[in-house]
CSV table of C-alpha atoms in Angstrom, one decimal:
chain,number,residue,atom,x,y,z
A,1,UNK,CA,106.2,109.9,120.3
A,2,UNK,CA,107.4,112.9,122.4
A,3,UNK,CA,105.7,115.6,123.9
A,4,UNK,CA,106.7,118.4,121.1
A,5,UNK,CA,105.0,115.7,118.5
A,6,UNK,CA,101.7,116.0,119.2
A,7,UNK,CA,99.3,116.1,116.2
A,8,UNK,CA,99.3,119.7,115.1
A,9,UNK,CA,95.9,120.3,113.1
A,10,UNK,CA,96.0,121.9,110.0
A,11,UNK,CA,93.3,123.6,107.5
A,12,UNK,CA,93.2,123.8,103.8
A,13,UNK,CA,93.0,127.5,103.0
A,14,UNK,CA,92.7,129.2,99.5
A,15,UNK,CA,94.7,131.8,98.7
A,16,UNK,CA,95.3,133.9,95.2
A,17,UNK,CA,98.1,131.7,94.5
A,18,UNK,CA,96.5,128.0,94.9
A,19,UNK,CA,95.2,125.5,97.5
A,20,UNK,CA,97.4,125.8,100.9
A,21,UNK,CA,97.3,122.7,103.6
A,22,UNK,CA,98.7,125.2,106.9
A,23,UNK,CA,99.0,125.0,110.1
A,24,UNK,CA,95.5,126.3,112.1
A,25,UNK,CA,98.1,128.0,114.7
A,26,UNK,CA,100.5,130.1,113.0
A,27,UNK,CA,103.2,129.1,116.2
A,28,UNK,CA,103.3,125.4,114.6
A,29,UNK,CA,104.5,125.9,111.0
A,30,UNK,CA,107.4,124.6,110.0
A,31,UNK,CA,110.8,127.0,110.7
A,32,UNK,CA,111.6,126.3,107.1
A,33,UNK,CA,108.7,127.8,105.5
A,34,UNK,CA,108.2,130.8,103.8
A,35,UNK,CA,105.2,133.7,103.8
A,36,UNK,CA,103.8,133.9,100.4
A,37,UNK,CA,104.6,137.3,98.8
A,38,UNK,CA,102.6,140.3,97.9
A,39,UNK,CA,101.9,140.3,94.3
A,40,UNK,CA,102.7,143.3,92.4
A,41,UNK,CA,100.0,145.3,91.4
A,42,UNK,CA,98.7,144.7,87.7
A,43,UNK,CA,98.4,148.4,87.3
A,44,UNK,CA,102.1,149.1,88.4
A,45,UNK,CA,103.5,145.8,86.0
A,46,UNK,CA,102.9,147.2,81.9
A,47,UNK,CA,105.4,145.1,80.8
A,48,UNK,CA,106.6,141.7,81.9
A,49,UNK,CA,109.4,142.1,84.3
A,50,UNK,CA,111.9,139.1,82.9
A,51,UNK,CA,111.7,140.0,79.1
A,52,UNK,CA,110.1,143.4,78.7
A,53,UNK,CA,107.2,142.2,76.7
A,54,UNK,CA,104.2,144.6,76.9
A,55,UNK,CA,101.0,143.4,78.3
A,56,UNK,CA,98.0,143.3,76.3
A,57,UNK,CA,94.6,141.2,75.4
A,58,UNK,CA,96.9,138.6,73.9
A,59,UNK,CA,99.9,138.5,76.4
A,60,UNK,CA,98.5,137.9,79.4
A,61,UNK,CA,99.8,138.9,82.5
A,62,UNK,CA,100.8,136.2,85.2
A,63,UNK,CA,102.5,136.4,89.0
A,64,UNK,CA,105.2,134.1,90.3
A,65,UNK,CA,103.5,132.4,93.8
A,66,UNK,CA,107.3,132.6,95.0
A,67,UNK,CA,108.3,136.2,94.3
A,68,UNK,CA,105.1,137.8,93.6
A,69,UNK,CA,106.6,139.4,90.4
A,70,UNK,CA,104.6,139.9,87.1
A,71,UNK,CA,105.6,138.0,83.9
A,72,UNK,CA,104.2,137.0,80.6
A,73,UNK,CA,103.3,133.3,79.9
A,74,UNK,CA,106.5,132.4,78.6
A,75,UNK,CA,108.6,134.1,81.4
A,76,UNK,CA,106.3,132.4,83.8
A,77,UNK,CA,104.9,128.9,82.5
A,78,UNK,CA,106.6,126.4,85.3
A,79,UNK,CA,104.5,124.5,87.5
A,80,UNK,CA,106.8,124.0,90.3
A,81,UNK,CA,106.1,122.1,93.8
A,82,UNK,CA,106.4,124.7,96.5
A,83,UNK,CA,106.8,122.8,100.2
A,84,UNK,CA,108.2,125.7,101.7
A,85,UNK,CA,104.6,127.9,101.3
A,86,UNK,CA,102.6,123.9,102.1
A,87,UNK,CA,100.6,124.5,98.2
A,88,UNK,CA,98.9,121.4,97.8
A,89,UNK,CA,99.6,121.4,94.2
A,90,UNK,CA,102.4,122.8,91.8
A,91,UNK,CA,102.4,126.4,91.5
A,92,UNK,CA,103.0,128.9,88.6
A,93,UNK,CA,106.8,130.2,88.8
A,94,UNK,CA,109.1,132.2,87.4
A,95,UNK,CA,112.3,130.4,85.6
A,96,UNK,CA,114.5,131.6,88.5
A,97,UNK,CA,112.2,130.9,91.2
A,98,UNK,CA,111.3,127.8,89.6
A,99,UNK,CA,115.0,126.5,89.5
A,100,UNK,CA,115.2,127.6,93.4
A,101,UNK,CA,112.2,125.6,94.4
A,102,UNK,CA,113.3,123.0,92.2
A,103,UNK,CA,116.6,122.2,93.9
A,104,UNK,CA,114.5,122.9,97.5
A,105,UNK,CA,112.6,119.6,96.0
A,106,UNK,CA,115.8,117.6,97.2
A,107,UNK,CA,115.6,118.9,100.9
A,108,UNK,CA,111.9,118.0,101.3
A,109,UNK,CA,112.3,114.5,99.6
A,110,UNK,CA,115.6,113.1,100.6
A,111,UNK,CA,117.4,115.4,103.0
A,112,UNK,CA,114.4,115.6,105.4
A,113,UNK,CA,113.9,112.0,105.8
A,114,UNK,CA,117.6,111.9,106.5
A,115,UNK,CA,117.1,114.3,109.6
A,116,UNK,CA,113.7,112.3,110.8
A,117,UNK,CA,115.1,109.5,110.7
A,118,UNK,CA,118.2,110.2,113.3
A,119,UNK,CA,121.5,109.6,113.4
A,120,UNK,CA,123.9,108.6,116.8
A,121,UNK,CA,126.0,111.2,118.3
A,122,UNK,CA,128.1,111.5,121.3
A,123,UNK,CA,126.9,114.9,122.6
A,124,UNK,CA,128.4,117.4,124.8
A,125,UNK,CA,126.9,119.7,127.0
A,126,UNK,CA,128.4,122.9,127.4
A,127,UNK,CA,131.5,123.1,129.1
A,128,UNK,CA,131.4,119.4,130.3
A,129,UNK,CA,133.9,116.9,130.0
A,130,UNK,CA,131.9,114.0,129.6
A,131,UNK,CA,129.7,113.0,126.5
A,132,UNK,CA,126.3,110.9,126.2
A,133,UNK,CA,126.0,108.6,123.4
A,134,UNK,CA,122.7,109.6,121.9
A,135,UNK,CA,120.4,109.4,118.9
A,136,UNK,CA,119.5,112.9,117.0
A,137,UNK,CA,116.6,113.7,114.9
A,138,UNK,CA,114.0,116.1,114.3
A,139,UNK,CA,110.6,115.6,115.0
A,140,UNK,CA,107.9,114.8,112.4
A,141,UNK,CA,106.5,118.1,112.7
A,142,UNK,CA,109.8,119.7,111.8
A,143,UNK,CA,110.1,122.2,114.6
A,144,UNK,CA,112.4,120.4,117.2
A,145,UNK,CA,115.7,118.4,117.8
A,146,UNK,CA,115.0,115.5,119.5
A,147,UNK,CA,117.7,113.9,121.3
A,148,UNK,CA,117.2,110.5,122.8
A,149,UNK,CA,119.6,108.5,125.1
A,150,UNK,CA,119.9,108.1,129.2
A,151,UNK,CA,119.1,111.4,129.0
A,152,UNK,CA,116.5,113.4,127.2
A,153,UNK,CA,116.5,116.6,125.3
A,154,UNK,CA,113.5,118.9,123.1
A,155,UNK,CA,116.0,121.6,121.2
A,156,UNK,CA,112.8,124.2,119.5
A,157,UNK,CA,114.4,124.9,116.2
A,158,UNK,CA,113.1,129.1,116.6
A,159,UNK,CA,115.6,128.8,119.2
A,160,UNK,CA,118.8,127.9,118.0
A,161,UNK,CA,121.0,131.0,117.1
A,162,UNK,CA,124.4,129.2,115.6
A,163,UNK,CA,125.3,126.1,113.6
A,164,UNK,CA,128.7,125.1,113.2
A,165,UNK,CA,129.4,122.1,110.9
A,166,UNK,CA,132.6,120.5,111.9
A,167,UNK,CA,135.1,118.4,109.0
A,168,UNK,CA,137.9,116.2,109.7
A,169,UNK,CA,141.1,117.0,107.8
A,170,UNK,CA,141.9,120.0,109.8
A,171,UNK,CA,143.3,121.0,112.9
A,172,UNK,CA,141.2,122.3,115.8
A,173,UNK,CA,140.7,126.0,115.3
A,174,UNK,CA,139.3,128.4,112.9
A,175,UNK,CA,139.5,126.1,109.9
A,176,UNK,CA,137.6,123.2,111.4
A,177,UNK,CA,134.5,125.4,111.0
A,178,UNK,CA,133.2,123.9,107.5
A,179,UNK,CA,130.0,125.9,107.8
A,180,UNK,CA,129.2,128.8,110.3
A,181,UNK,CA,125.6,130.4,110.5
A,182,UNK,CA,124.5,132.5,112.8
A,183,UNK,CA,120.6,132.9,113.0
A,184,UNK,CA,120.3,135.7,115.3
A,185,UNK,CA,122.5,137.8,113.2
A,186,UNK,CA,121.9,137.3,109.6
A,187,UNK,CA,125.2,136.2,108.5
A,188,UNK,CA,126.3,133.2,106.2
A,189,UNK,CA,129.7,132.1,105.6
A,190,UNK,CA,131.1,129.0,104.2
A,191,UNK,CA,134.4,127.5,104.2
A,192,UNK,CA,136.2,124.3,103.5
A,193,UNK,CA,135.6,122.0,100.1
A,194,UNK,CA,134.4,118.6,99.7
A,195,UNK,CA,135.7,117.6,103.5
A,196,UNK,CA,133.6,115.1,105.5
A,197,UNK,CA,131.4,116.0,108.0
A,198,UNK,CA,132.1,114.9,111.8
A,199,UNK,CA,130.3,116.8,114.1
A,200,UNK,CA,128.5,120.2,115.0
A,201,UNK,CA,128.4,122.4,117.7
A,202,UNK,CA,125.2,124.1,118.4
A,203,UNK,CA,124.1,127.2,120.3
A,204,UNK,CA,120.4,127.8,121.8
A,205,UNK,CA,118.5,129.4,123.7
A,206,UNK,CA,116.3,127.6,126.8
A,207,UNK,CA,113.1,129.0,127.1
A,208,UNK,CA,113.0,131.5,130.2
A,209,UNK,CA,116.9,132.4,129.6
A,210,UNK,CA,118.4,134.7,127.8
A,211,UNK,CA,122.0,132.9,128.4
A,212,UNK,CA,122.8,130.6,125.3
A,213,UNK,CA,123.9,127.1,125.8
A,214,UNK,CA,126.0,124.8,123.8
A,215,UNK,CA,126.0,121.9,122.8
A,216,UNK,CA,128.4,119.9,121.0
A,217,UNK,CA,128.0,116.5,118.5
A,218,UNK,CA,130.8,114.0,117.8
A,219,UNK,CA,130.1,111.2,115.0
A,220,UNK,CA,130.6,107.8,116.6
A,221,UNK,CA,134.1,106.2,115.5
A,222,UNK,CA,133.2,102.2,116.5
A,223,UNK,CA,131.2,101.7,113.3
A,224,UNK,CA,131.5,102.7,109.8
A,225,UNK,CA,127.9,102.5,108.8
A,226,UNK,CA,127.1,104.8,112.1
A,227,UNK,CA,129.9,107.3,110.7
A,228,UNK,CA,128.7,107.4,107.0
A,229,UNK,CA,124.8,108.0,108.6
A,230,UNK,CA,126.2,110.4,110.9
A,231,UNK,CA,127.9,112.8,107.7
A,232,UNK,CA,125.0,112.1,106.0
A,233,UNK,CA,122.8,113.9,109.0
A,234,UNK,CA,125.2,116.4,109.5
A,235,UNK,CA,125.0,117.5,105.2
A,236,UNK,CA,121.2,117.5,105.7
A,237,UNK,CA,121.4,119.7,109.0
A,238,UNK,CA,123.6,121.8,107.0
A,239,UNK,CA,121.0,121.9,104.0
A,240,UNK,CA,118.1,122.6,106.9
A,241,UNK,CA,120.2,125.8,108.3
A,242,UNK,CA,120.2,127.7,105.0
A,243,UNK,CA,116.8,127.4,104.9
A,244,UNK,CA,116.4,128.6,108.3
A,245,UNK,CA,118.4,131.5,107.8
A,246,UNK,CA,116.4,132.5,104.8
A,247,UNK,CA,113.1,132.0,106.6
A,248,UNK,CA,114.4,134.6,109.6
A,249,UNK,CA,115.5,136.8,106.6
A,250,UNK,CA,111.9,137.2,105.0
């Protein structure tokens, strides 16, 4: 286990919205998780804000744990698993919340493991012309990218400012860009269709340096498995940066 894995203790806290298992140090949360809300005041919410249903001793009023909006029982009635804000249990949600944390599901139980468990890159550093055949993950504790080979690298996920999902299929340039996002800006754009991913290109910040450095990732050709797990990683990474960008958005 590597230095940036070290046991990070946590606390179950109760909050309005349910049973919470958090971080005791806010610093070691997870980059992909999200602050729960502020609920909407009863006194400001008369009517149910999906369906326009007025409150009363019958229709009960009821708040969304992922928007903090006020909604009768039938707007709201989902109890939906909600990784992002660590509830222990499933938590009451809005349909359109509910559908959002819902597909999330599929990022935290299948798309996660795929980025724990690694995949083997050659990696570039900056402006070099030589490459390191190494092994990528993140770390069990989801806030660094852990790179493994002769040499050794500890990539803190706050610190990343661009991703850049590269597809084969195109020539280099613009259009070899399947995904751009960059972190530090708030912007998101997508383009390419159902291409194959083949690499990624990465741009961070080193602690103490305000200069960003790059780093580039080339799926291994020798072995067909290695390739397949390599796209694989790369669709997860590219799952994982739109839910860091909406974390930095909150």
């Amino acid at each position: 286990m590597s230095g940036c894995e070290a046991c990070d203790a946590k606390k179950l806290v109760r909050s309005p919205s349910g049973l919470r298992m958090v971080p005791e140090h806010r610093s070691a949360r997870s980059p992909f998780g999200l602050d729960e809300p502020p609920w909407v005041p009863d006194k400001e919410c008369p009517r149910c804000m999906q369906c326009d249903t007025k409150f009363d001793f019958i229709t009960r009023k009821h708040h969304c744990r992922r928007c903090g909006k006020c909604f009768c029982d039938k707007c709201c009635s989902k109890k939906v698993p909600l990784p992002r804000m660590c509830f222990v249990d499933p938590v009451r949600q809005c349909a359109e919340c509910a559908l959002i944390s819902q597909k999330e599901t599929e990022f935290y139980d299948k798309q996660l493991k795929v980025l724990m468990n690694g995949a083997t890159f050659f990696v570039t550093l900056g402006t070099s012309d030589k490459s390191e055949l190494m092994v990528c993950r993140l770390s069990n504790n989801q806030r660094y990218l852990v790179l493994d080979g002769d040499s050794h690298y500890e990539i803190e996920i706050i610190q990343i400012s661009t991703v850049q999902i590269l597809t084969e299929g195109f020539t280099p340039g613009e259009k070899d860009i399947h995904t751009y996002t960059s972190l530090l800006e708030s912007q998101h754009i997508t383009e390419g269709g159902n291409t194959r991913a083949i690499g990624m290109i990465l741009q961070y910040k080193v602690p103490g340096s305000e200069e960003l450095t790059q780093m580039k990732f080339t799926a291994s050709e020798d072995f067909s498995c290695n390739k397949k797990l390599s796209a694989s990683w790369l669709a997860a990474m590219h799952k994982a940066t739109k839910l860091l960008y909406e974390s930095r958005d909150q």
